[in-house]
Coordinates of C-alpha atoms in Angstrom, one line a residue:
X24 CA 4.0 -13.7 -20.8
X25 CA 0.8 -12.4 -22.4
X26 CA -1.6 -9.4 -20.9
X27 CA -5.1 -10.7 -20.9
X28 CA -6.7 -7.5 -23.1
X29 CA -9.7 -6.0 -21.4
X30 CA -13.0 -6.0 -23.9
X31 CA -15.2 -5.1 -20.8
X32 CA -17.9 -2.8 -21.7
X33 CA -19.2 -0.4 -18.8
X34 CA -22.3 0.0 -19.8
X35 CA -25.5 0.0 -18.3
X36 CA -25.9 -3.6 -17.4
X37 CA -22.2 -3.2 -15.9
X38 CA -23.7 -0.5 -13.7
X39 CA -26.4 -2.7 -12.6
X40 CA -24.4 -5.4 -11.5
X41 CA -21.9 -3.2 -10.0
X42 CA -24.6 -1.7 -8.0
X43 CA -25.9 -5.1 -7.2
X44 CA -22.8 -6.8 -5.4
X45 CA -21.7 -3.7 -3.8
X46 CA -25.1 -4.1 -2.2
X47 CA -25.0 -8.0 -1.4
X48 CA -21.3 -7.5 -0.4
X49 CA -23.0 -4.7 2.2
X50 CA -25.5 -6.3 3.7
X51 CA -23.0 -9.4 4.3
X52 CA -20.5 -7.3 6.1
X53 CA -23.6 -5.6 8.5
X54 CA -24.2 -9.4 9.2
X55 CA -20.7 -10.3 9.9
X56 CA -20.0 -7.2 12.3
X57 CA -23.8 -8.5 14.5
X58 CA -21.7 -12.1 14.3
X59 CA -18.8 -10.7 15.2
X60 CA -20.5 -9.2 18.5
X61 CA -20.5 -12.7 19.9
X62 CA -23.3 -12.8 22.7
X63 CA -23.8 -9.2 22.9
X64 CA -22.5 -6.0 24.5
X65 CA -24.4 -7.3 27.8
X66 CA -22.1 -10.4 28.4
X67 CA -19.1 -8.5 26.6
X68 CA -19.0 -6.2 30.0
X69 CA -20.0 -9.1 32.2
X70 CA -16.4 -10.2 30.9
X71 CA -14.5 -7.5 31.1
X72 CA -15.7 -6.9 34.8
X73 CA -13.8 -9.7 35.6
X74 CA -10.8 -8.0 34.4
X75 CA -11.2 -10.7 31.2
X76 CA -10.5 -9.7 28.0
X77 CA -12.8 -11.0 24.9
X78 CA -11.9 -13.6 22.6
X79 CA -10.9 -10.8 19.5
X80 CA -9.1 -8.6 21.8
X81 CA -7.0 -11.8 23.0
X82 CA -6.5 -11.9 19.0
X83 CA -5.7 -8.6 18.6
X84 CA -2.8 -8.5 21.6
X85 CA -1.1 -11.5 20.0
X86 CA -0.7 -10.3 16.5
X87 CA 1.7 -8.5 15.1
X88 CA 0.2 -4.7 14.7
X89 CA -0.1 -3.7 11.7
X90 CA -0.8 -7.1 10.0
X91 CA -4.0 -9.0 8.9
X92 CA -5.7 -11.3 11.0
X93 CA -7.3 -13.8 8.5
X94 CA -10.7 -15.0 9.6
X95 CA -11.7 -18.5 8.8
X96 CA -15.3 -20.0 10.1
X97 CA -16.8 -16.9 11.1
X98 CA -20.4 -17.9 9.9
X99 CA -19.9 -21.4 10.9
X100 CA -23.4 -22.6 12.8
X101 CA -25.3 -19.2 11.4
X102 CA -28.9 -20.4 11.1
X103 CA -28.2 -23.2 14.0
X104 CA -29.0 -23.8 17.7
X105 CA -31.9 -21.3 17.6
X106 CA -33.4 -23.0 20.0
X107 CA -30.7 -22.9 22.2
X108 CA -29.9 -19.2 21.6
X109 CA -27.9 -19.2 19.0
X110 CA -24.2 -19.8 18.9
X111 CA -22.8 -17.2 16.6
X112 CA -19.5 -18.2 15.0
X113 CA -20.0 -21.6 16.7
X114 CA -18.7 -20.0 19.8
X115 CA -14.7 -19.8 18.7
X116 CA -12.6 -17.7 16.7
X117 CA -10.1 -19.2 14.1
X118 CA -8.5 -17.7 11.6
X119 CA -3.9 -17.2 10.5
X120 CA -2.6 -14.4 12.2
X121 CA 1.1 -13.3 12.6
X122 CA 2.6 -13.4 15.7
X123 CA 5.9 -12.4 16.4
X124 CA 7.0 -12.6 12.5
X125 CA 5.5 -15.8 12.5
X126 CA 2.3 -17.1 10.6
X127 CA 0.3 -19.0 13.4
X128 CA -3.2 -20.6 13.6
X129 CA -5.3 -19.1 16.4
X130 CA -7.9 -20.9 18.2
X131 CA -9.7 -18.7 20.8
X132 CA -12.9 -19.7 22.7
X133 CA -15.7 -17.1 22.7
X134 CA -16.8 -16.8 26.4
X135 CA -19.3 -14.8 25.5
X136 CA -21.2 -17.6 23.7
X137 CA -22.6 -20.0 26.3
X138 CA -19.5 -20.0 28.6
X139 CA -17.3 -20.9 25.8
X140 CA -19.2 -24.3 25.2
X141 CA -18.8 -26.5 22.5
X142 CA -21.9 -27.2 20.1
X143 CA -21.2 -30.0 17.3
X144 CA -20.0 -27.0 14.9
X145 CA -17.8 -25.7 17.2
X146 CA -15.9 -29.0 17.3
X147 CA -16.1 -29.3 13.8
X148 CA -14.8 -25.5 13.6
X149 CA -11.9 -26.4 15.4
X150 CA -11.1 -29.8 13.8
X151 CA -10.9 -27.6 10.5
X152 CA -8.4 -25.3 12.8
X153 CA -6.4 -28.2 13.2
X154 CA -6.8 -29.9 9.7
X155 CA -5.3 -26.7 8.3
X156 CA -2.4 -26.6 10.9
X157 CA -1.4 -30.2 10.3
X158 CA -1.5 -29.6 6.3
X159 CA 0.4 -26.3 6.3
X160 CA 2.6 -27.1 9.3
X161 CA 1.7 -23.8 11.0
X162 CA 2.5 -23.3 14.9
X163 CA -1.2 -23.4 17.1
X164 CA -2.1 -21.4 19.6
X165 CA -5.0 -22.1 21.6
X166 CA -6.9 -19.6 23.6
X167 CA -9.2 -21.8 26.0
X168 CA -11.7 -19.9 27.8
X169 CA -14.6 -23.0 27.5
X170 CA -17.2 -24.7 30.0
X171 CA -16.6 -27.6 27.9
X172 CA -19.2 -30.1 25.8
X173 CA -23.0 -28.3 25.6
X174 CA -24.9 -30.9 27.6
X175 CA -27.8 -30.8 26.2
X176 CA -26.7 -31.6 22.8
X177 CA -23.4 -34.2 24.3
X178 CA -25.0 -36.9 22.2
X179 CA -23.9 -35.2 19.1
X180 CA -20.7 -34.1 20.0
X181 CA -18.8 -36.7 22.4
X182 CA -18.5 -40.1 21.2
X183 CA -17.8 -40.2 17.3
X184 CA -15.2 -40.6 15.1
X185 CA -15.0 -36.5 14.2
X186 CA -16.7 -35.7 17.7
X187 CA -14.8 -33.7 20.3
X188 CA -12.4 -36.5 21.4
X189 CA -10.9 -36.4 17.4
X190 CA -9.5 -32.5 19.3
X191 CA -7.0 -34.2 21.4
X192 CA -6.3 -37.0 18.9
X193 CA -5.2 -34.1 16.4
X194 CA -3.1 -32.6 19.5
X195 CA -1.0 -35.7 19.7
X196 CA -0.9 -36.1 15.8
X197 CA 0.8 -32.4 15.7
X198 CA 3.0 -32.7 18.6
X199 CA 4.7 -35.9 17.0
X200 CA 4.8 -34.3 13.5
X201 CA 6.9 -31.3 15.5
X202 CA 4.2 -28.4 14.9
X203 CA 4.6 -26.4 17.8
X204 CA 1.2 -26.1 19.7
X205 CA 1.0 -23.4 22.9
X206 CA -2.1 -22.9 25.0
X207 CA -3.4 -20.5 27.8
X208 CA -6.0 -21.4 29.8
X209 CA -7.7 -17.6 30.5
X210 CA -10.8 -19.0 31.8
X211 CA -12.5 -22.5 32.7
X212 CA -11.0 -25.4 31.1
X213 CA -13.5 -28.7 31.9
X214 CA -13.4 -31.8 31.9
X215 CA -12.5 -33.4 28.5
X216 CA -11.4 -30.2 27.2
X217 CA -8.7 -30.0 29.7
X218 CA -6.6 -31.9 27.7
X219 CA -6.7 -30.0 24.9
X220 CA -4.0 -27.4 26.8
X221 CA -2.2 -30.2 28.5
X222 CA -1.5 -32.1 25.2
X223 CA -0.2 -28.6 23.8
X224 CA 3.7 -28.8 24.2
X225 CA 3.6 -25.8 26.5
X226 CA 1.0 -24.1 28.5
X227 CA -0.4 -21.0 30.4
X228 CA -2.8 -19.8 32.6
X229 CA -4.0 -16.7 34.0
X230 CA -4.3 -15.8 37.9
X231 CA -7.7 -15.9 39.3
X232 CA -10.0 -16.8 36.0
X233 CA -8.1 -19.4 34.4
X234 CA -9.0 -23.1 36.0
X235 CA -8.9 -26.3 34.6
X236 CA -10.1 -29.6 36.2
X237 CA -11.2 -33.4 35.4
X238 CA -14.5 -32.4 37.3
X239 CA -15.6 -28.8 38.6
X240 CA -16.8 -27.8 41.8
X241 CA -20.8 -29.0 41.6
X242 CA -19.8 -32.5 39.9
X243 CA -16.8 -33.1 42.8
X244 CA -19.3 -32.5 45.7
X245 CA -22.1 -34.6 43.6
X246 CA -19.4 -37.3 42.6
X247 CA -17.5 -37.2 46.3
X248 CA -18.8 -35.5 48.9
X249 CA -16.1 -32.4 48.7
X250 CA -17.0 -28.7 49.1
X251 CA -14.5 -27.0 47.3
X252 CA -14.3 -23.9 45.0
X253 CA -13.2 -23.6 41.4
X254 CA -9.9 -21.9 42.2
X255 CA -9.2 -23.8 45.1
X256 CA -9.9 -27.1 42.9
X257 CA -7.7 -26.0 39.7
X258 CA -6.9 -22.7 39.9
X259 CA -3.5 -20.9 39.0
X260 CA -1.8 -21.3 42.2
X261 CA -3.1 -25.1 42.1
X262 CA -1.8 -26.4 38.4
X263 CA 1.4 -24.6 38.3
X264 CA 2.8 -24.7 42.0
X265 CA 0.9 -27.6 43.4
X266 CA 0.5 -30.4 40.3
X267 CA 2.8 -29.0 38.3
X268 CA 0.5 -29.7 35.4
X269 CA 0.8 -26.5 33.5
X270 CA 3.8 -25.1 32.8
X271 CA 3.7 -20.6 33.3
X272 CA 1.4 -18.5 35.4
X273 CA 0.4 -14.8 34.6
X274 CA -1.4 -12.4 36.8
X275 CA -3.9 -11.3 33.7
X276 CA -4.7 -11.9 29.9
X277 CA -2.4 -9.3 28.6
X278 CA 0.7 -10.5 30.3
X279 CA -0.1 -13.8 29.0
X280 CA -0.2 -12.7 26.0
X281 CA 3.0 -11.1 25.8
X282 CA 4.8 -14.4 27.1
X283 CA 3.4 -16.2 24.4
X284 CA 4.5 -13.4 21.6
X285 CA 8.3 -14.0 23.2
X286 CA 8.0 -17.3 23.3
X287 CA 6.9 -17.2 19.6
X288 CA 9.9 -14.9 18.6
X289 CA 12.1 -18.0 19.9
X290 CA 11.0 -20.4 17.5
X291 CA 13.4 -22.2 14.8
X292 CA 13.0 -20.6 11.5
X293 CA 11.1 -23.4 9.6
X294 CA 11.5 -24.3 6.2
X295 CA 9.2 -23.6 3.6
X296 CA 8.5 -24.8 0.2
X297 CA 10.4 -23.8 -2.9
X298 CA 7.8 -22.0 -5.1
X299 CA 8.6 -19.6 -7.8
X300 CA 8.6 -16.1 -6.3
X301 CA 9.2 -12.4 -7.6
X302 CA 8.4 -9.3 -6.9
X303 CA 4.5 -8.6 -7.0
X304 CA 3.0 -6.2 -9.4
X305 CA -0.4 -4.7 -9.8
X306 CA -2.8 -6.5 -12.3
X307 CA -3.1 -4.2 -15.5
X308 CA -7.1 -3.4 -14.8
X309 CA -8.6 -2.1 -11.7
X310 CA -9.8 -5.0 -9.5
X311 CA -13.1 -3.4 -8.6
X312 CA -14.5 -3.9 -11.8
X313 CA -15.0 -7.8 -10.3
X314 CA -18.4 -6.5 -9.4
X315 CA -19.5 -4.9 -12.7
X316 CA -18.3 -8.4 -14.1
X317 CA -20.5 -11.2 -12.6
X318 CA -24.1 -11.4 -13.4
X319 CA -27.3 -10.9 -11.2
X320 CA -28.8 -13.6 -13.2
X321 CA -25.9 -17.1 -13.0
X322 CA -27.4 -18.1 -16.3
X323 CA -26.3 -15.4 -18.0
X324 CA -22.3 -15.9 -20.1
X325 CA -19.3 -13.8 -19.5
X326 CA -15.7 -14.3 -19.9
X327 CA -13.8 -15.5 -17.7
X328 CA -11.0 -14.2 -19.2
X329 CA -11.8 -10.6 -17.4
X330 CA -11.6 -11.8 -14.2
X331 CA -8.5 -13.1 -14.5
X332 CA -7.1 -10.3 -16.2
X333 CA -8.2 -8.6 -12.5
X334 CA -6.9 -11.1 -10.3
X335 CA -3.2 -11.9 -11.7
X336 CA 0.3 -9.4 -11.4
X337 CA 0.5 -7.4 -14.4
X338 CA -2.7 -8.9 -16.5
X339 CA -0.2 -11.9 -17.5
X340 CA -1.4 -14.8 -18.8
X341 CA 0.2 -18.0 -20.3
X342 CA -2.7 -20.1 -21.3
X343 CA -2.6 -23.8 -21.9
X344 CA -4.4 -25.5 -25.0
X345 CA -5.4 -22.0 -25.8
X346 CA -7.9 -23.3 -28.9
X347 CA -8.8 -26.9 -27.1
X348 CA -11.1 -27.7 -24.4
X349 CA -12.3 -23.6 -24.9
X350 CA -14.9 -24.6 -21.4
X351 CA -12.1 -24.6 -19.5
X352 CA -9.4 -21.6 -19.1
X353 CA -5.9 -23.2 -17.6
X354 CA -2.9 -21.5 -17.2
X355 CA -0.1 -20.5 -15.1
X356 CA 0.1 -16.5 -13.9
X357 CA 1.4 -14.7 -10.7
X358 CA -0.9 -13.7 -7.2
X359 CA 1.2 -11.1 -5.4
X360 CA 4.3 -12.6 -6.6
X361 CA 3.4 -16.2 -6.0
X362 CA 3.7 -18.5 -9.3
X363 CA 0.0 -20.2 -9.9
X364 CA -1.5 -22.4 -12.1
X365 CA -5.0 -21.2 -12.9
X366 CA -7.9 -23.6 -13.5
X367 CA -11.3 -21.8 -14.6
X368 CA -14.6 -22.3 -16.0
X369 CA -15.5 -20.3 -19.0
X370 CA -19.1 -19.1 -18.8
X371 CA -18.9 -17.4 -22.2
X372 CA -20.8 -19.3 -24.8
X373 CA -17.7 -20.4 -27.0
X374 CA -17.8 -22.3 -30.6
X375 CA -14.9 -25.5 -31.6
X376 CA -13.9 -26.9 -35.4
X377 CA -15.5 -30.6 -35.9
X378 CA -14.2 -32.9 -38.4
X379 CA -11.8 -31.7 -41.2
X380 CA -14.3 -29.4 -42.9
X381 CA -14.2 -26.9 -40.3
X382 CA -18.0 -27.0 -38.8
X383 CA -18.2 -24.9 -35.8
X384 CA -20.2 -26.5 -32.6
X385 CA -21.4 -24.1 -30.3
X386 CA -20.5 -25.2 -26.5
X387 CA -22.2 -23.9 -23.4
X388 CA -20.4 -21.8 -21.2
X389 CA -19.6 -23.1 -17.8
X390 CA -20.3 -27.0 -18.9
X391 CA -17.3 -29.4 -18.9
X392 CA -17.5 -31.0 -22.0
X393 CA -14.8 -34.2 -23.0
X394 CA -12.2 -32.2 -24.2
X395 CA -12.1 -29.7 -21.4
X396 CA -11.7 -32.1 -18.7
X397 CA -9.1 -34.1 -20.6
X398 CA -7.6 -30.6 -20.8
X399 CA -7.6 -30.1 -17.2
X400 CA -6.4 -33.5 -15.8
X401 CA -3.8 -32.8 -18.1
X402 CA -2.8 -29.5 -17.4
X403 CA -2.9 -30.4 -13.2
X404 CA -0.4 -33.1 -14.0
X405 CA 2.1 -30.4 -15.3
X406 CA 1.8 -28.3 -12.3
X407 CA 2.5 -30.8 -10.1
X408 CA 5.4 -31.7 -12.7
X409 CA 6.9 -27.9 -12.2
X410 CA 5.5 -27.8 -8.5
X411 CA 3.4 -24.7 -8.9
X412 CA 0.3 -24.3 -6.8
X413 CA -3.3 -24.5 -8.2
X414 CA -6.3 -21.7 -7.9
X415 CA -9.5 -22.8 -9.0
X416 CA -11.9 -20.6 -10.1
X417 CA -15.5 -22.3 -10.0
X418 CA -18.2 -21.2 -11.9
X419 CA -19.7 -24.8 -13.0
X420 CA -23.0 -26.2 -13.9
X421 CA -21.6 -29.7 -14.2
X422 CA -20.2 -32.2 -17.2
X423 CA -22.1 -32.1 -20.1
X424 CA -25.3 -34.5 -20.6
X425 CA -27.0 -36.3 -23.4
X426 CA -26.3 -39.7 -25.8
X427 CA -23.6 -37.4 -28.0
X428 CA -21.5 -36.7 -24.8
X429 CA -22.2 -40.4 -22.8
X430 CA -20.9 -42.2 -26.9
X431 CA -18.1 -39.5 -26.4
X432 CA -16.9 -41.1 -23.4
X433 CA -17.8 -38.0 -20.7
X434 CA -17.4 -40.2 -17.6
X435 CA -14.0 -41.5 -18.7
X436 CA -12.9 -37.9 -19.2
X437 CA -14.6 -36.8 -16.2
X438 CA -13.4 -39.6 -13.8
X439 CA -9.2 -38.5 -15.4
X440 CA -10.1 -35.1 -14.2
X441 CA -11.4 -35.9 -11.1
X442 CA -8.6 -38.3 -10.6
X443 CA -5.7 -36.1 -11.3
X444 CA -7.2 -33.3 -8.7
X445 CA -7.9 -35.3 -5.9
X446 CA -4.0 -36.9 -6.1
X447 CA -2.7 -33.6 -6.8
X448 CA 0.0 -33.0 -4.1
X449 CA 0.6 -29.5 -5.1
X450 CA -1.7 -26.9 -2.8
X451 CA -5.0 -26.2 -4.2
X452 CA -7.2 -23.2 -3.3
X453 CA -10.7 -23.1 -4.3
X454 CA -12.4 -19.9 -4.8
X455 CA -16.0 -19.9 -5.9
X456 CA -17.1 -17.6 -7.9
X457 CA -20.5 -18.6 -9.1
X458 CA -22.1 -22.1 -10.0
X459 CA -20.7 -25.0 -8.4
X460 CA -23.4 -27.7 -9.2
X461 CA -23.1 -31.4 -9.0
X462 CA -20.1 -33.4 -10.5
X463 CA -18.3 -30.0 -11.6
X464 CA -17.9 -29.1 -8.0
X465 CA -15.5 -32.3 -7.6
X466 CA -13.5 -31.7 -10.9
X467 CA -12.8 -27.7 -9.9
X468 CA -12.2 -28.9 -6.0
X469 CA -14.8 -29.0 -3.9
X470 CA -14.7 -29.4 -0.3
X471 CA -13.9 -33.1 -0.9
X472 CA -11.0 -32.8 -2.7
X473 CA -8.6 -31.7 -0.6
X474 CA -8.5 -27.9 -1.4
X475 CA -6.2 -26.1 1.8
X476 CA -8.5 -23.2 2.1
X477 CA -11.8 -22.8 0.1
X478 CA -13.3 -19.6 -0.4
X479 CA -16.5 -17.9 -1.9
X480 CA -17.8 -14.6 -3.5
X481 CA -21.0 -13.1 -2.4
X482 CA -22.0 -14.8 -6.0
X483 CA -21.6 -18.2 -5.4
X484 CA -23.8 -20.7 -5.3
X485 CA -23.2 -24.6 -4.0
X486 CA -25.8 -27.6 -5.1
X487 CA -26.7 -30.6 -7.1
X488 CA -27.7 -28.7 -9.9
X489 CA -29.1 -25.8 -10.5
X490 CA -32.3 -24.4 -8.5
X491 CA -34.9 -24.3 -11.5
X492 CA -33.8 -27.8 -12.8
X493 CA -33.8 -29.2 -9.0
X494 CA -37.3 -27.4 -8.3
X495 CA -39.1 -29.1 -11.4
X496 CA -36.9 -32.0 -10.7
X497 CA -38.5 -32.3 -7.1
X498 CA -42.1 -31.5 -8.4
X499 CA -42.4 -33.9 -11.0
X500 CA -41.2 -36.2 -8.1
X501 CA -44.2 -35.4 -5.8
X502 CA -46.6 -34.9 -8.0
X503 CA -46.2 -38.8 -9.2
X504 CA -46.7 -39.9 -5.5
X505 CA -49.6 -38.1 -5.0
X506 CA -51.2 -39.5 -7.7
X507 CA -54.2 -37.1 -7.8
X508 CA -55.3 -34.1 -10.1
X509 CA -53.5 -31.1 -9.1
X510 CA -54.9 -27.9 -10.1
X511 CA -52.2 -25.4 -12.1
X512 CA -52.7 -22.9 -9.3
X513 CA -51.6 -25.9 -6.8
X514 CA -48.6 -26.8 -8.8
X515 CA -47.4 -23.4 -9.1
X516 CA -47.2 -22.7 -5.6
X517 CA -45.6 -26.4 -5.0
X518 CA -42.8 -25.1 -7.1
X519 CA -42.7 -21.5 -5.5
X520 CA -42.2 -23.4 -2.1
X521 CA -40.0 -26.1 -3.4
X522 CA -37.8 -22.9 -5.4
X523 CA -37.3 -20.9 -2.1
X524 CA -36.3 -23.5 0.1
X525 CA -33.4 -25.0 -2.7
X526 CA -32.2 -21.3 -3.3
X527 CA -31.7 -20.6 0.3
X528 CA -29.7 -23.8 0.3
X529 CA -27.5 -22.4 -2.7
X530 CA -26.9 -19.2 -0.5
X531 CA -23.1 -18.8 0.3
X532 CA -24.0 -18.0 3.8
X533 CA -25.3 -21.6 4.0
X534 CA -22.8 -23.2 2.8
X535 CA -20.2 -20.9 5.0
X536 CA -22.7 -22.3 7.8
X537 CA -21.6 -26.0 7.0
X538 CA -17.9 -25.2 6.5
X539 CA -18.5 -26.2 3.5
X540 CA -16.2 -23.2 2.3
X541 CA -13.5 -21.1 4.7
X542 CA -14.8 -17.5 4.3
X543 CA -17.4 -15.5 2.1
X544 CA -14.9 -13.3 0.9
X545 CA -14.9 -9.4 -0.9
X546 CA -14.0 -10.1 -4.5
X547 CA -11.8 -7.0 -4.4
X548 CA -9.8 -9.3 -1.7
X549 CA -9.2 -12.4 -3.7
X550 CA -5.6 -11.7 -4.2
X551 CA -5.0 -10.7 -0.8
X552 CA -6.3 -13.9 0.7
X553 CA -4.8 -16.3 -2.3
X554 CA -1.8 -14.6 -1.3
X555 CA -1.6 -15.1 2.5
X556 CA -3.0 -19.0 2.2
X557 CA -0.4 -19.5 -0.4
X558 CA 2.4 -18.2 2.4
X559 CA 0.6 -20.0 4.8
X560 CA 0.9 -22.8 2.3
X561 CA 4.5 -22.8 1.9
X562 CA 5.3 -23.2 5.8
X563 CA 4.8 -26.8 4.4
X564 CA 8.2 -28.1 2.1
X565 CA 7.5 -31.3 2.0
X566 CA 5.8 -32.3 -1.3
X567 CA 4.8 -35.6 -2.0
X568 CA 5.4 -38.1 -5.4
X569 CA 2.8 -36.9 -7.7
X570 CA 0.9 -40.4 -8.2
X571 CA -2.7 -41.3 -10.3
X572 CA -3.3 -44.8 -10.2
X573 CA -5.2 -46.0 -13.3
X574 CA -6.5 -43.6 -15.6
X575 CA -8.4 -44.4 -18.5
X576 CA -7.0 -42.7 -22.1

């Protein structure tokens, strides 16, 4: 293989960006650690008086020590339910952690949040949980301390398709697939959500807080008449000596816990998938320079090139079509030892031969032009020919525009990109990096497409198009419909107003929100996390025919 060979200049500018994202990446992480408080230190000790521990430190007593508990969701519903109170990190706690030298997903309601309630992100939150699970075959454990559906918002959460009733769907889906789901109930279990632990293949609970019920207390004397308390009803003692309904009782969390850590260290070993592996090896530049490497301003070039050179083992580098489709960087390198295929937009502004006298044509950086996407469909077929895993890399502003690319045939290009990634069976990880705007965020993976795990830098930014062209876009828009004479003065601050509100929905934070991507990650992590979803990843072995349908030439 190659080494990518570093031209970065440390300059001044570098400085300045540096010092920019160390900042952004700062202010994140003080946000994250206020998120990561739950509903506050108040109702933490409320909690703990009750001899309960919180949904993290259940987290922390499964895992492994000593290993990484990888976070998914956590700003999922930031910005929501504000009239409600908030419901930071949707009111549950996802994320792969290792439990008794086993990868598992972790699904642990947040008491501290409403009782453990479930808003409409919090079912979407765990549906993601379970999406993952059932793609990557990892083992579930659920951690149900939950006062069930939030009332006041049940209209949005019970009834649909992907409403709370798709939870206990996905439990029977995994059970027949043979992905091993546990649960322990460590606190109310209500209602609908009951099931959730009861569909799990084996179940806890924990003396004297865990309960679980069709109908609580209030609802049993409304419904029936009966005066009866919580315990009494569905309490420990009740569901496993009584009904028989769950399966193992503790006397508190941390016992629990530890039968659930043996019970893991039981398991079968499971098959994983075949991919290329050796030894990992450092990349041949210091990975912090990722932050003197993105621009402040998106519209600004750089080569992509650089960041690779940071992210891959040893700097190496075999690219594909190295002079053709020059918008679009694809090649195959190794992430901590795992074989990948890279697939990355060049933002640098880049010049290609036309016709047999040699012109040069200048192409802009970050734009998928004809031959680049031909270029990627392409080189995605091959790794799903070898069976090597896919990183994208976004930094897109979208296919390229005008009569010169529409007579070149853009859309038929574009549509045999698009194609090939969303039948790719090989896993694909999406990071993004910068620009992801309209069409170019389904050709580099999107959401949509079927990415495992998706993941952004402080940097990114998710839309249409981009926020200037969207603004004027918008303004021309309302200014027709008005239909009056509108001062400069007026117009500018149309646009000021229209500009703020589309860059705040550009912001990573709201896309992380939406679940629109898995975690805002430190670009000084990226191989860490590639890594671990890749291992995650290969709990999986079986990989389907490769497959396109019709694809235009």
């Amino acid at each position: 293989m190659s080494v990518i060979r570093s031209e970065l200049n440390k300059d001044e500018l570098y400085a300045k960006r540096d010092a920019h994202w160390r900042q952004r990446l700062k202010d994140l992480r003080a946000q994250e650690a206020v998120i990561r408080e739950g509903g506050g230190a108040e109702r933490h000790a409320k909690q703990a008086a009750k001899g309960k521990l919180s949904a993290r430190e259940r987290i922390a007593g499964l895992c492994d020590q000593g290993t990484a508990f990888l976070e998914l969701g956590l700003w999922v519903a930031h910005g929501f339910y504000e009239e409600h109170g908030g419901a930071p990190a949707a009111g549950v706690v996802i994320g792969i952690g290792t439990v008794s030298g086993r990868d598992a997903l972790i699904v642990a309601n947040d008491a501290t949040v409403k009782a453990g309630a479930w808003f409409p992100l919090t079912c979407k939150k765990v549906l993601r949980a379970q999406e993952i699970a059932l793609e990557n075959r990892l083992p579930i454990i659920y951690l149900v301390d939950s006062a069930g559906v939030f009332l006041p918002m049940q209209d949005e959460i019970f009834p649909d398709k992907e409403h709370f009733g798709r939870a206990f769907y996905n439990n029977a889906r995994l059970s027949a697939e043979g992905i091993f789901q546990i649960a322990a109930i460590m606190g109310p279990c209500v209602a609908g959500g009951a099931y959730l632990p009861i569909m799990s293949d084996e179940c806890h609970i924990v003396e004297g807080t865990g309960s679980i019920f069709l109908a609580g207390s209030h609802l049993v004397k409304a419904a029936i008449g009966e005066e009866i308390d919580n315990q009494e009803l569905g309490g420990a003692l009740v569901q496993c000596d009584v009904s028989g309904v769950v399966d193992h009782r503790h006397p508190d969390d941390a016992s629990c816990l530890a039968a659930i850590r043996r019970q893991f260290a039981q398991l079968a070993t499971a098959k994983t998938a075949r991919f290329a592996r050796r030894e990992p090896s450092r990349p041949a530049y210091a990975i912090e320079d990722l932050y003197g490497l993105m621009p402040i301003d998106r519209t600004r070039p750089y080569d992509v090139r650089e960041s690779i050179a940071r992210l891959l083992d040893g700097s190496e580098f075999d690219e594909y079509k190295a002079t053709y489709g020059r918008t679009l960087l694809c090649g195959t390198g190794w992430v901590e030892g795992w074989a990948v295929g890279i697939v990355a937009n060049q933002r640098s502004i880049v010049a290609r031969k036309t016709g047999t006298a040699g012109q040069k044509e200048l192409q802009i950086g970050g734009v998928i032009y004809s031959d680049s996407a031909d270029k990627g469909a392409r080189f995605i077929e091959v790794c799903n020919q070898k069976g090597i895993p896919l990183i994208f890399l976004q930094d897109v502003t979208g296919f390229m525009v005008g009569s010169r690319a529409e007579r070149g045939g853009i859309i038929k290009d574009g549509a045999k990109m698009v194609s090939a990634v969303a039948n790719s069976v090989v896993p694909k990880i999406t990071v993004f990096t910068g620009n992801s705007y309209g069409a170019g965020n389904y050709a580099m993976c999107g959401k949509a497409y079927g990415a495992r795990f998706v993941y952004a830098w402080p940097s990114a930014a998710i839309s249409v198009m981009g926020g200037e062209q969207a603004a004027k876009t918008l303004l021309a828009i309302q200014l027709k419909n008005r239909g009056d004479a509108v001062t400069d003065e007026e117009k500018e601050t149309l646009l000021s107003r229209i500009q703020k509100r589309y860059l705040e929905a550009m912001d990573p934070r709201y896309a992380a929100a939406r679940l629109w991507v898995d975690a805002i990650i430190d670009p000084c992590a990226t191989r860490e996390v590639i890594a671990r979803s890749l291992a995650a990843a290969a709990n999986n072995p079986e990989v389907a025919e490769f497959k396109t349908g019709v694809m235009q030439t």
